[in-house]
PDB file of C-alpha atoms and ligand atoms in Angstrom:
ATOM      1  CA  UNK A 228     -13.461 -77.811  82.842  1.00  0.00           C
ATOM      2  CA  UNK A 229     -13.947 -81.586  82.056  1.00  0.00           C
ATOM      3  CA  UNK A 230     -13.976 -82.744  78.629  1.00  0.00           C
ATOM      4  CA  UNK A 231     -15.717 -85.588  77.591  1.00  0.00           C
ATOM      5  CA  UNK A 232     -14.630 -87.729  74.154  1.00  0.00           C
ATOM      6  CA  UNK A 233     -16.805 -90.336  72.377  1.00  0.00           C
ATOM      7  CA  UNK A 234     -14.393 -93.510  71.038  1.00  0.00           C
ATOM      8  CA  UNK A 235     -16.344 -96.466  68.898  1.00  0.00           C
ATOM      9  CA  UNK A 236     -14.660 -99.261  68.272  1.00  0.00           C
ATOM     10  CA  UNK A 237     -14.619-100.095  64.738  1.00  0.00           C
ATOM     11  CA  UNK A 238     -12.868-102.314  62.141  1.00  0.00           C
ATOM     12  CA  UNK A 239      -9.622-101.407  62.258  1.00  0.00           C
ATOM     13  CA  UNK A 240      -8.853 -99.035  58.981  1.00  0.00           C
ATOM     14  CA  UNK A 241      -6.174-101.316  57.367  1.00  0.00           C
ATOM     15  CA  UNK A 242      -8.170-104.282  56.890  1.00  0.00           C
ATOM     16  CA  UNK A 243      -9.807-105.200  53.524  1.00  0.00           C
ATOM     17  CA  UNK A 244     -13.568-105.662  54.737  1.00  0.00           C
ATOM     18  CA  UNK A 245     -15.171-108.653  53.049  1.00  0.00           C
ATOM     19  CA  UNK A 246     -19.043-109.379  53.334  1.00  0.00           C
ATOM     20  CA  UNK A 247     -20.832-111.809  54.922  1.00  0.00           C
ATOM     21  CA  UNK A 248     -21.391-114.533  52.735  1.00  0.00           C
ATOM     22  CA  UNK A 249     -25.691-113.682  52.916  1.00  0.00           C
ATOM     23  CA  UNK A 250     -24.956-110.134  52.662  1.00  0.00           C
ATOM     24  CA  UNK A 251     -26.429-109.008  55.982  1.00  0.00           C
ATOM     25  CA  UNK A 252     -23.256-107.202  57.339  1.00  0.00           C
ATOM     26  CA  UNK A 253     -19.542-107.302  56.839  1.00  0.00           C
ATOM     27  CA  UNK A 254     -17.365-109.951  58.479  1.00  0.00           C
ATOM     28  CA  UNK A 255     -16.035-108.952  62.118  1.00  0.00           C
ATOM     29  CA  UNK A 256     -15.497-112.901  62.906  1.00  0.00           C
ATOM     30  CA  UNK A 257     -11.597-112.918  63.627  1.00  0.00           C
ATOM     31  CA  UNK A 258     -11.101-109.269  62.386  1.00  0.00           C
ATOM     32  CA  UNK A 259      -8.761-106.640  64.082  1.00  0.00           C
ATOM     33  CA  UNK A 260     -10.804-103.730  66.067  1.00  0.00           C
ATOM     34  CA  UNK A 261      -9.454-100.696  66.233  1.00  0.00           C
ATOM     35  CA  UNK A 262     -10.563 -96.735  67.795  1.00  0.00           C
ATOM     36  CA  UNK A 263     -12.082 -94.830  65.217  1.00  0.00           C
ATOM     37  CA  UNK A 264      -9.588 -92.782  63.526  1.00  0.00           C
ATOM     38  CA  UNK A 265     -11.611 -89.532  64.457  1.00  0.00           C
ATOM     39  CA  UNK A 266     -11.871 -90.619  67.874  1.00  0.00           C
ATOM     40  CA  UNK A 267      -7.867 -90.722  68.330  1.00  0.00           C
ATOM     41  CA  UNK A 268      -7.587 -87.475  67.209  1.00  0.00           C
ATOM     42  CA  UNK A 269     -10.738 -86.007  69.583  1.00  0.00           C
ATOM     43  CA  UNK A 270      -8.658 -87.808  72.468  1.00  0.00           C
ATOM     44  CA  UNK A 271      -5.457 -86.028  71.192  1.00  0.00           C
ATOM     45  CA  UNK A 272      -7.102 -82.269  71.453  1.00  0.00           C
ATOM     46  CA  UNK A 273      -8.389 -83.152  74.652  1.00  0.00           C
ATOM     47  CA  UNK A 274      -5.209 -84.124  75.734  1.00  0.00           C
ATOM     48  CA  UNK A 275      -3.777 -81.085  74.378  1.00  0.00           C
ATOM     49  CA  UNK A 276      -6.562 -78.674  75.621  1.00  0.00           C
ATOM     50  CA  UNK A 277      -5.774 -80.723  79.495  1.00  0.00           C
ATOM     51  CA  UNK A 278      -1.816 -79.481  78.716  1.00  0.00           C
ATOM     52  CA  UNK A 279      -2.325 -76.434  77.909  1.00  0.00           C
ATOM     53  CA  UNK A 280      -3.921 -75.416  80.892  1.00  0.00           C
ATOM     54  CA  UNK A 281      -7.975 -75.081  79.581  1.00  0.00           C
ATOM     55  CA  UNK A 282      -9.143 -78.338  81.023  1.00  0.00           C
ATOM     56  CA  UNK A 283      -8.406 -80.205  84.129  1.00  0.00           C
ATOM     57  CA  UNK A 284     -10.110 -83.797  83.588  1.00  0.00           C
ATOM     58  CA  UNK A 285     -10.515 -85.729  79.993  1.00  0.00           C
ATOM     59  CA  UNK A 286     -13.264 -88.991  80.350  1.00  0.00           C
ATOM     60  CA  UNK A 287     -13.509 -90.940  77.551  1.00  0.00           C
ATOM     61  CA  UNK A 288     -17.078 -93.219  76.834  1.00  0.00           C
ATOM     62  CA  UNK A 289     -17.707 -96.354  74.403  1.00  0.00           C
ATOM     63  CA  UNK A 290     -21.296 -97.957  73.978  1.00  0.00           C
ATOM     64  CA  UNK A 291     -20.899-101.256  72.624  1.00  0.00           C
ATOM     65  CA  UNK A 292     -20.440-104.890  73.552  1.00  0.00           C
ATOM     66  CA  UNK A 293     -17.259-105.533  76.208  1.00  0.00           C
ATOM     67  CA  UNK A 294     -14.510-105.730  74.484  1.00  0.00           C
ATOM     68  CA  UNK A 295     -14.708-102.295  73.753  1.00  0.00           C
ATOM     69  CA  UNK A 296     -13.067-101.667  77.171  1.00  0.00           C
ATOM     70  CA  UNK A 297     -10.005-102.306  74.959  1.00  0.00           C
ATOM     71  CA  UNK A 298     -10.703 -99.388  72.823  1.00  0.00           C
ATOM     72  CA  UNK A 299     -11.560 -97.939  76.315  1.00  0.00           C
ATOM     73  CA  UNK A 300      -7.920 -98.751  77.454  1.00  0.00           C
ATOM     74  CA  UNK A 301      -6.298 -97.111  74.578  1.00  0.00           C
ATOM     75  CA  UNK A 302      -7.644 -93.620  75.105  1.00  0.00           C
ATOM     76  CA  UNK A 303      -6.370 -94.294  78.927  1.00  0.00           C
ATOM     77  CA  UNK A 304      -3.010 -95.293  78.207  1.00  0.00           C
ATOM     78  CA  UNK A 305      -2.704 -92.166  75.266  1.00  0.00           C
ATOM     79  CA  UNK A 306      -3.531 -90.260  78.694  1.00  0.00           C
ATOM     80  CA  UNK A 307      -7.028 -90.370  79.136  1.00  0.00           C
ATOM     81  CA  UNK A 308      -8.232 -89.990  83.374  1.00  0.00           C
ATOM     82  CA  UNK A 309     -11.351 -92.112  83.132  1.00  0.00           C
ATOM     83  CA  UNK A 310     -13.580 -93.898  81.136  1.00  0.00           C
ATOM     84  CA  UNK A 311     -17.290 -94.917  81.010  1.00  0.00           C
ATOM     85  CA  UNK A 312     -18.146 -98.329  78.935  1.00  0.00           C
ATOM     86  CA  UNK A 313     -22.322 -97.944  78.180  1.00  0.00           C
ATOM     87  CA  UNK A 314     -22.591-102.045  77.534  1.00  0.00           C
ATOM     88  CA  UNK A 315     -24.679-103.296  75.105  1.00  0.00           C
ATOM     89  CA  UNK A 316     -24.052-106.566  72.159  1.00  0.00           C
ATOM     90  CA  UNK A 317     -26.668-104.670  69.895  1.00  0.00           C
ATOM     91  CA  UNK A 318     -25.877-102.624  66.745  1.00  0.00           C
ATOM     92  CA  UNK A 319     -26.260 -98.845  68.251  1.00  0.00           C
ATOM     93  CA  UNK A 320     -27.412 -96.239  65.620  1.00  0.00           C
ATOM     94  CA  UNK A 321     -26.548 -93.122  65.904  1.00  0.00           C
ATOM     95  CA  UNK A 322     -29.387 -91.330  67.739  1.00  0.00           C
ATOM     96  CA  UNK A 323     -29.271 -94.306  70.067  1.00  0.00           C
ATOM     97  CA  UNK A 324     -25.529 -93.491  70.775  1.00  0.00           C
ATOM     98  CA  UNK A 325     -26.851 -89.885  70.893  1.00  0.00           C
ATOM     99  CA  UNK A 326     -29.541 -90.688  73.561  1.00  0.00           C
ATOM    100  CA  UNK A 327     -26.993 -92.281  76.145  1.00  0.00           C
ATOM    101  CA  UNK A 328     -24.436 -89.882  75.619  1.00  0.00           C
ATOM    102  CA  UNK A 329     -26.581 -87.184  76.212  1.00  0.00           C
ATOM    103  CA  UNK A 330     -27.419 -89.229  79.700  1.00  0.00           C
ATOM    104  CA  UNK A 331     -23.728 -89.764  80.442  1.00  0.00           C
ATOM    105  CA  UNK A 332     -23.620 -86.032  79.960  1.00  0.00           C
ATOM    106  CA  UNK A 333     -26.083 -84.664  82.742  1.00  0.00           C
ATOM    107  CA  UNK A 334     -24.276 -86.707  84.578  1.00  0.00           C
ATOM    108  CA  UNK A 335     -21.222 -85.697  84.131  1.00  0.00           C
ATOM    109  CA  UNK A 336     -21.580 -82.206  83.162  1.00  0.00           C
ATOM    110  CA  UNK A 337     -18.551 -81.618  80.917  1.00  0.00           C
ATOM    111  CA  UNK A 338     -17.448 -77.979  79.600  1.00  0.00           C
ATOM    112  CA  UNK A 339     -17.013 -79.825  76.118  1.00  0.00           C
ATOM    113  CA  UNK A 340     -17.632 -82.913  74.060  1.00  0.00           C
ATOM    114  CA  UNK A 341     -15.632 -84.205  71.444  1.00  0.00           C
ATOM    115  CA  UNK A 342     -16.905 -86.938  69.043  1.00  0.00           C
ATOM    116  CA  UNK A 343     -15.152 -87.717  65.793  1.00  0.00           C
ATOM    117  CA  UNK A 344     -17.057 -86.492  63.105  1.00  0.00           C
ATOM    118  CA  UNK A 345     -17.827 -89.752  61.492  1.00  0.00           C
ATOM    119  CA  UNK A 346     -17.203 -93.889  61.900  1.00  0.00           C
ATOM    120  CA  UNK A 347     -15.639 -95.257  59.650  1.00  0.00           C
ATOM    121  CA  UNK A 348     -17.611 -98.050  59.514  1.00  0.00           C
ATOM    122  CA  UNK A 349     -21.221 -96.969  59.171  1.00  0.00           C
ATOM    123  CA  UNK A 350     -20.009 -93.522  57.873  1.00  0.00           C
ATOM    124  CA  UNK A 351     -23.142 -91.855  59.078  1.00  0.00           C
ATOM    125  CA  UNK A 352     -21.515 -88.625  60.342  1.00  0.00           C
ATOM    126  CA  UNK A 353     -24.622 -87.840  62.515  1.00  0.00           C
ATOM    127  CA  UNK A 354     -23.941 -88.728  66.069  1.00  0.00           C
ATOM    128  CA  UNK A 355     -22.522 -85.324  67.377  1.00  0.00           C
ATOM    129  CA  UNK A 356     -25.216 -83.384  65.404  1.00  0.00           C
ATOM    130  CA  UNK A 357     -27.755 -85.327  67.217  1.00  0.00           C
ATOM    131  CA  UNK A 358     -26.380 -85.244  70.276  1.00  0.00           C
ATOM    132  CA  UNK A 359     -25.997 -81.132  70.699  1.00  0.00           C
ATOM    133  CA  UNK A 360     -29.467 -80.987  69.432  1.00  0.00           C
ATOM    134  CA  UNK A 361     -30.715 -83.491  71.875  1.00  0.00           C
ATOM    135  CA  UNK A 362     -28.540 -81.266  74.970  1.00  0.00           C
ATOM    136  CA  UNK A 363     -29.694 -77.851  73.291  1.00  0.00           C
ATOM    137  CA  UNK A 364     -25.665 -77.352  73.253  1.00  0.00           C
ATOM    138  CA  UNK A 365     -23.844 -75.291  70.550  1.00  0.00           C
ATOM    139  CA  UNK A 366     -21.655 -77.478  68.112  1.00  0.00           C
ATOM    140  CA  UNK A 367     -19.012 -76.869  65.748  1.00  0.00           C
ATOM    141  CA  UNK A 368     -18.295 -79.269  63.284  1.00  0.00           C
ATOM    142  CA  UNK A 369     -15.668 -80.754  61.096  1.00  0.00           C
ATOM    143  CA  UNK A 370     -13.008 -78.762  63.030  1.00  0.00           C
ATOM    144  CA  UNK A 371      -9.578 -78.220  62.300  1.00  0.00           C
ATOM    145  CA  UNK A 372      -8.760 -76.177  65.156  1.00  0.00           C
ATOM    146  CA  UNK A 373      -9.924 -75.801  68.963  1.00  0.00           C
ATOM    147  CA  UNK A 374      -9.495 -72.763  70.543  1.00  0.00           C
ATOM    148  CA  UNK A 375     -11.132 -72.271  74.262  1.00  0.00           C
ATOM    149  CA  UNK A 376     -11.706 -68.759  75.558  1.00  0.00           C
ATOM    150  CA  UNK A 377     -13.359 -67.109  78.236  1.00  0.00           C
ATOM    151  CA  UNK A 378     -16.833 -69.177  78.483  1.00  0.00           C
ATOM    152  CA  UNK A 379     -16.553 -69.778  74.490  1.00  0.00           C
ATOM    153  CA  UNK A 380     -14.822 -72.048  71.744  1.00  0.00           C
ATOM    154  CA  UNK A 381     -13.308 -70.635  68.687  1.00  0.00           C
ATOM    155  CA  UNK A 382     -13.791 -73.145  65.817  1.00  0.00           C
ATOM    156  CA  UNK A 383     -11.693 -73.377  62.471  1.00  0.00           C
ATOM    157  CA  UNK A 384     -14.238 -75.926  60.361  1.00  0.00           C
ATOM    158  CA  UNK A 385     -13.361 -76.964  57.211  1.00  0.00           C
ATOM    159  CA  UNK A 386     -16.020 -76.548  54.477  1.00  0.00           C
ATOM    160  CA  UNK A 387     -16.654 -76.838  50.868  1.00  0.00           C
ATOM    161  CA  UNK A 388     -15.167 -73.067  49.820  1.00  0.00           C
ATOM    162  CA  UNK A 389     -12.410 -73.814  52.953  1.00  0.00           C
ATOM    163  CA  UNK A 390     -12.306 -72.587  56.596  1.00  0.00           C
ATOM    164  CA  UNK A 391     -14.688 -71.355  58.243  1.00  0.00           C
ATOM    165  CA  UNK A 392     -14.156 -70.249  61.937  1.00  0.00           C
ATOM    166  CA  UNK A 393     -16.921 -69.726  64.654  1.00  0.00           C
ATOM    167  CA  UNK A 394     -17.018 -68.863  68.410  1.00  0.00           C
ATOM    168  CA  UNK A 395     -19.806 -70.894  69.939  1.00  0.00           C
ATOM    169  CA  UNK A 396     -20.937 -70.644  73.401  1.00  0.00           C
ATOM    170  CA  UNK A 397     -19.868 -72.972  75.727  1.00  0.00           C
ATOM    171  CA  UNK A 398     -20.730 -75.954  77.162  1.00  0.00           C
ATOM    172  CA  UNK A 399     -20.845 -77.057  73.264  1.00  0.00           C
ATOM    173  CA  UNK A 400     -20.649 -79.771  71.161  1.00  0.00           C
ATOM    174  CA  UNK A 401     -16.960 -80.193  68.797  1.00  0.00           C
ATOM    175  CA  UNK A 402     -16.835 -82.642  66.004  1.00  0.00           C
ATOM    176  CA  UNK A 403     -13.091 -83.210  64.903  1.00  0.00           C
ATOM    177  CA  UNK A 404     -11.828 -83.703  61.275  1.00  0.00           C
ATOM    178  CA  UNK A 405      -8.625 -84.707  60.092  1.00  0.00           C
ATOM    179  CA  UNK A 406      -6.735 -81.550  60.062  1.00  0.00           C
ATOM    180  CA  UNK A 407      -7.121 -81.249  63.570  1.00  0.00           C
ATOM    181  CA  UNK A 408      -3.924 -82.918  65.108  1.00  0.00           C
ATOM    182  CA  UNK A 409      -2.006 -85.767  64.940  1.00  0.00           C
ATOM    183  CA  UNK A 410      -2.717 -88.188  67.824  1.00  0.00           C
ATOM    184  CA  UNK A 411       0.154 -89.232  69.848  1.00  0.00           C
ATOM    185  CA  UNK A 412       1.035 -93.056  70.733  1.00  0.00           C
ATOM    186  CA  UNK A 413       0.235 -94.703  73.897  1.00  0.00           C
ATOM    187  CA  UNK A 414       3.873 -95.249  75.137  1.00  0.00           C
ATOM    188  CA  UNK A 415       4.570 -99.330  76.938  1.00  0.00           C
ATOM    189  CA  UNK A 416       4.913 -98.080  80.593  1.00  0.00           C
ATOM    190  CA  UNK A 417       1.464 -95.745  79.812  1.00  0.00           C
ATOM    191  CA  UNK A 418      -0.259 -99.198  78.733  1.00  0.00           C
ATOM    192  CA  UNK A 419       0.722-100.993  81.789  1.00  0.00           C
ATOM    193  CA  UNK A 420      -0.502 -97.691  83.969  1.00  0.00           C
ATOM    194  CA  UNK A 421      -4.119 -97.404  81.443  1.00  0.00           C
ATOM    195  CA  UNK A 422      -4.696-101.111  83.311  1.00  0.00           C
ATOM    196  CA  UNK A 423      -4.934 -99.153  86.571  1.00  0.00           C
ATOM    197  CA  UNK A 424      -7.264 -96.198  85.717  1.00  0.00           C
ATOM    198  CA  UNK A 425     -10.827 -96.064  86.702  1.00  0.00           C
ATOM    199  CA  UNK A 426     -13.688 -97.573  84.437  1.00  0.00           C
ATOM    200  CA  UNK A 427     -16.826 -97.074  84.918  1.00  0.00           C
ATOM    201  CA  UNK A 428     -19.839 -99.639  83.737  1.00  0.00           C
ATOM    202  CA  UNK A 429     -23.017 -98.776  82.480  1.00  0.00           C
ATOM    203  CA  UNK A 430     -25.965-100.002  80.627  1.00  0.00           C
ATOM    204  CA  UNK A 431     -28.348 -98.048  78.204  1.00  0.00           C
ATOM    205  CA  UNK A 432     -31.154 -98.292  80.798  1.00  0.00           C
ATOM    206  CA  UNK A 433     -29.161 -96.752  83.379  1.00  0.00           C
ATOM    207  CA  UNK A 434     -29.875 -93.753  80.983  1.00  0.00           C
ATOM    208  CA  UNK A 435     -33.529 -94.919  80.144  1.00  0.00           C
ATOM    209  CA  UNK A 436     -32.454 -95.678  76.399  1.00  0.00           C
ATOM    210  CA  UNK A 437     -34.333 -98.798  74.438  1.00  0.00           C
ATOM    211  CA  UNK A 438     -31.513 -99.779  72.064  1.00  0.00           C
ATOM    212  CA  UNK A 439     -33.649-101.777  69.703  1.00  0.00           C
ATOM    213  CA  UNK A 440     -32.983-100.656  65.922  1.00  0.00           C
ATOM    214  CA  UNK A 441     -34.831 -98.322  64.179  1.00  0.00           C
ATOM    215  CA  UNK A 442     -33.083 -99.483  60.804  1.00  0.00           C
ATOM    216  CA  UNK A 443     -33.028-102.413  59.153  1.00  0.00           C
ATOM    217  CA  UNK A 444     -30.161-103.075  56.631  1.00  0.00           C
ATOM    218  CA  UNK A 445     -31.711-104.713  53.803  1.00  0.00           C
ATOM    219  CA  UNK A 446     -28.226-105.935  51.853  1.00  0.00           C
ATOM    220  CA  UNK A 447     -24.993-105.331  51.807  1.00  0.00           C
ATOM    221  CA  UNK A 448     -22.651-105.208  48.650  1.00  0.00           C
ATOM    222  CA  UNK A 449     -19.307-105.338  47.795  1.00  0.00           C
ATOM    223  CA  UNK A 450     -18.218-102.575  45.780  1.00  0.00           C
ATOM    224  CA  UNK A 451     -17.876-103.053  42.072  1.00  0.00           C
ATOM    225  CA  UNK A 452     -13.959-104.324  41.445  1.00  0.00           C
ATOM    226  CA  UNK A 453     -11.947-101.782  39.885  1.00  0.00           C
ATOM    227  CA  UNK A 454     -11.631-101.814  35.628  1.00  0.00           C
ATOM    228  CA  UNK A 455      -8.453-101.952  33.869  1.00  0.00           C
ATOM    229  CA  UNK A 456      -7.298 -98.994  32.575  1.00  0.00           C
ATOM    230  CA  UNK A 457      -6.251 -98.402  29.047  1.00  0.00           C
ATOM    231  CA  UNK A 458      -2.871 -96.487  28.046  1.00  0.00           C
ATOM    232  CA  UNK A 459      -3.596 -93.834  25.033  1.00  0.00           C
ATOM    233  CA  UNK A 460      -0.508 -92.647  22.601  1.00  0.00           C
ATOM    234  CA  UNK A 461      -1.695 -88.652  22.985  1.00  0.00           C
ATOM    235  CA  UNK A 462      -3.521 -85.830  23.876  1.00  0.00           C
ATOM    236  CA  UNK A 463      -5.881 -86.210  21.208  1.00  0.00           C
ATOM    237  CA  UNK A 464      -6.724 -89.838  21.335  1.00  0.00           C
ATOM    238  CA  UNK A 465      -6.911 -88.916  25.232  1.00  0.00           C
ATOM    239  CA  UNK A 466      -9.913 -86.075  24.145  1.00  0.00           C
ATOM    240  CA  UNK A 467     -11.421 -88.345  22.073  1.00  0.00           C
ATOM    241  CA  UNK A 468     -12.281 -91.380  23.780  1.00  0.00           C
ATOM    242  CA  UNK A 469     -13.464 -89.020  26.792  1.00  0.00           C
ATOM    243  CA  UNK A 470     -15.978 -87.981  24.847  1.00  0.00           C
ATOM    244  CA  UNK A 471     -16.628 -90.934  22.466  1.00  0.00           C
ATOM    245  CA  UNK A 472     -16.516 -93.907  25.341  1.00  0.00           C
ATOM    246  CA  UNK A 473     -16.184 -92.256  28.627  1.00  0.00           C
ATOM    247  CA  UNK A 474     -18.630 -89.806  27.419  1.00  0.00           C
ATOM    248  CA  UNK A 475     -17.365 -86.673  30.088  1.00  0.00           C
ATOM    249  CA  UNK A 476     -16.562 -83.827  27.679  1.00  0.00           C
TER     250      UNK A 476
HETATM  251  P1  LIG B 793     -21.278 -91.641  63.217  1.00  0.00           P
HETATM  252  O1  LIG B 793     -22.324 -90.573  63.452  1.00  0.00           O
HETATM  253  O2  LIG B 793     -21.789 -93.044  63.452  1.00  0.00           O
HETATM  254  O3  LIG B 793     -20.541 -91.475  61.913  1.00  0.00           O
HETATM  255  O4  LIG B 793     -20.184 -91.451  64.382  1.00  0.00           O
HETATM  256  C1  LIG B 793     -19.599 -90.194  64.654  1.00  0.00           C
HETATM  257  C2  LIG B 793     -18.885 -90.244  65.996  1.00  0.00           C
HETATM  258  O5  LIG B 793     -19.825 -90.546  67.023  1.00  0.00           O
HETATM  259  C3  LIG B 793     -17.768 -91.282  66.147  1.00  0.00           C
HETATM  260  O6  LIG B 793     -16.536 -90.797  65.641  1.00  0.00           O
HETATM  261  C4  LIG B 793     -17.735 -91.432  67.673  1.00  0.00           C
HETATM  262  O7  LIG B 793     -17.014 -90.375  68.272  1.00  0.00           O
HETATM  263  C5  LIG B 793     -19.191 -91.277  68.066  1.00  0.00           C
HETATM  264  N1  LIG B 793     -19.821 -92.610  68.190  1.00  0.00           N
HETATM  265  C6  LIG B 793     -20.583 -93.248  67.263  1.00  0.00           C
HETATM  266  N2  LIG B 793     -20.939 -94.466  67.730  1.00  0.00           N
HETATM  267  C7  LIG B 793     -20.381 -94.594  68.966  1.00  0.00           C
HETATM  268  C8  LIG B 793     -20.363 -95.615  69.968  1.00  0.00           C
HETATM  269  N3  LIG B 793     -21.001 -96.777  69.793  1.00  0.00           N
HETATM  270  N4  LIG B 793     -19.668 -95.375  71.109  1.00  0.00           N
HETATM  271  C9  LIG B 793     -19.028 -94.223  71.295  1.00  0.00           C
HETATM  272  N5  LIG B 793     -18.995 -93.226  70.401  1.00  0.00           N
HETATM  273  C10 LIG B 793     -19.670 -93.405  69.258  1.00  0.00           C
END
C-alpha cells in the first residue's frame, strides 16, 4: 500500500507572529518556516505504518510557492521515498488544497492519506474533511491511533467525552492529532541522502485547479495583550471579587 502525507509549510511554531503594519496578514518577511506540527507527526505514522510491515511506499506533497521544497526535504530526510511540490506563490485555501490533492491522488492511488488535522497558521481544520468528501473516501479524524487491517483502518479519535475508535473502509482519509506519536528527527547523514530523493513538480493546472481566492481577509488583529493579575489574601476575597468584578459565579 502507498501512503500519501500532506506537509504545509507554515510559520514556524516558536516565533512570536507580529502583524503587518496595514493589517492585511502577518509578517513572513525574514521569518523562520517550519512543517506544520501535525504534518511531522502524519509523516511519523507513515513511517511507522512503512516499518511495521502495512505499507511499502510513503510520498509526501506541499502546494505552495518553492521554497516549500525545503519543507519537502524534511519529510525526505525523516525517511520519506518521494515527494510531489504542487507550485503556486498564491495563498491556497483549503478546498483549493483539497482540489489538487484530490488530483495528486487519482494519480497516485494511495491505500491512505494522512493530513494533519489543522495549520497552525490559518487554523481552519478543514482540508482533510474536504478532501475525503471530494474522493468519496472514508475519513477518520483527530486520531490518536492508526491501526491497518485487512482492507480497513481502525481509528482511536479523540473527542469531546474522550476516545472514540472506528474501523473505516479503506482507501480512507486519516487526520492526525497530537496524541498520535512523537515524530522522530531527521538524522545529518539522512539530510545529506533527502538531497538525493526524487521530487516531483507540479502546478495546480496540471490538476485543472483555478487557485484564485474565494476569501478575502478583511483585517487582521493582534490579540488583546494580556492584563495584570491581582493577588487576593483568601478564599473569600477570592469568591467575592469573582462574582462582584469578574462577574463568573
Ligand atoms: P487546514 O485545513 O488549513 O487547517 O490544514 C489541515 C492540513 O491540511 C494540514 O495539516 C496539512 O496536512 C494539509 N494542508 C493544508 N494546506 C496545505 C498545503 N498548502 N500543502 C500541503 N498540505 C496542506
Amino acid at each position: 500500500m502507498k501512503i500519501l502525507v500532506t506537509v504545509k509549510r507554515v510559520v514556524d511554531y516558536n516565533v512570536k507572529i507580529r502583524v503587518k503594519a496595514d493589517g492585511s496578514g502577518v509578517e513572513l518577511a525574514n521569518v523562520k518556516m517550519s512543517m506544520n506540527p501535525f504534518d511531522e507527526i502524519s509523516v511519523e505514522e507513515a513511517l511507522r505504518l512503512k516499518e511495521a510491515g502495512k505499507a511499502d511506499e510513503v510520498v509526501v506533497v506541499s502546494v505552495g510557492p518553492a521554497k516549500a521544497e525545503e519543507t519537502l526535504r524534511t519529510a525526505l530526510a525523516m525517511g520519506a521515498d518521494r515527494a510531489i511540490l504542487v507550485e503556486t506563490d498564491d495563498q491556497v485555501e483549503p478546498l483549493t488544497v483539497a482540489k489538487i490533492v484530490k488530483g495528486v491522488a487519482e494519480a497516485e492511488q494511495p491505500g491512505l492519506i494522512i493530513v494533519g488535522k489543522q495549520a497552525i497558521d490559518d487554523d481552519s481544520n478543514q482540508t482533510g474533511q474536504m478532501l475525503s468528501a471530494l474522493l468519496g473516501w472514508a475519513q477518520g479524524t483527530f486520531a490518536s491511533k492508526v491501526e491497518i487491517g485487512d482492507g480497513k483502518a481502525t481509528v482511536t479519535r479523540e473527542v469531546d467525552g474522550g476516545l472514540q475508535t472506528i474501523d473505516i473502509k479503506l482507501p480512507a482519509v486519516v487526520t492526525t492529532d497530537l496524541r498520535l506519536n512523537e515524530p522522530r528527527y531527521a538524522s545529518l547523514p539522512n539530510i545529506m541522502k533527502a538531497k538525493k530523493k526524487p521530487l516531483d513538480k507540479k502546478t495546480p493546472a496540471d490538476f485543472g485547479v483555478d487557485t484564485t481566492a474565494r476569501l478575502k481577509v478583511l483585517k487582521t488583529e493582534e490579540p488583546e495583550g494580556r492584563k495584570a493579575g491581582i493577588k487576593v489574601k483568601s478564599v473569600a476575597e477570592l469568591v467575592e471579587k469573582l462574582k462582584t468584578e469578574a462577574g463568573v459565579l
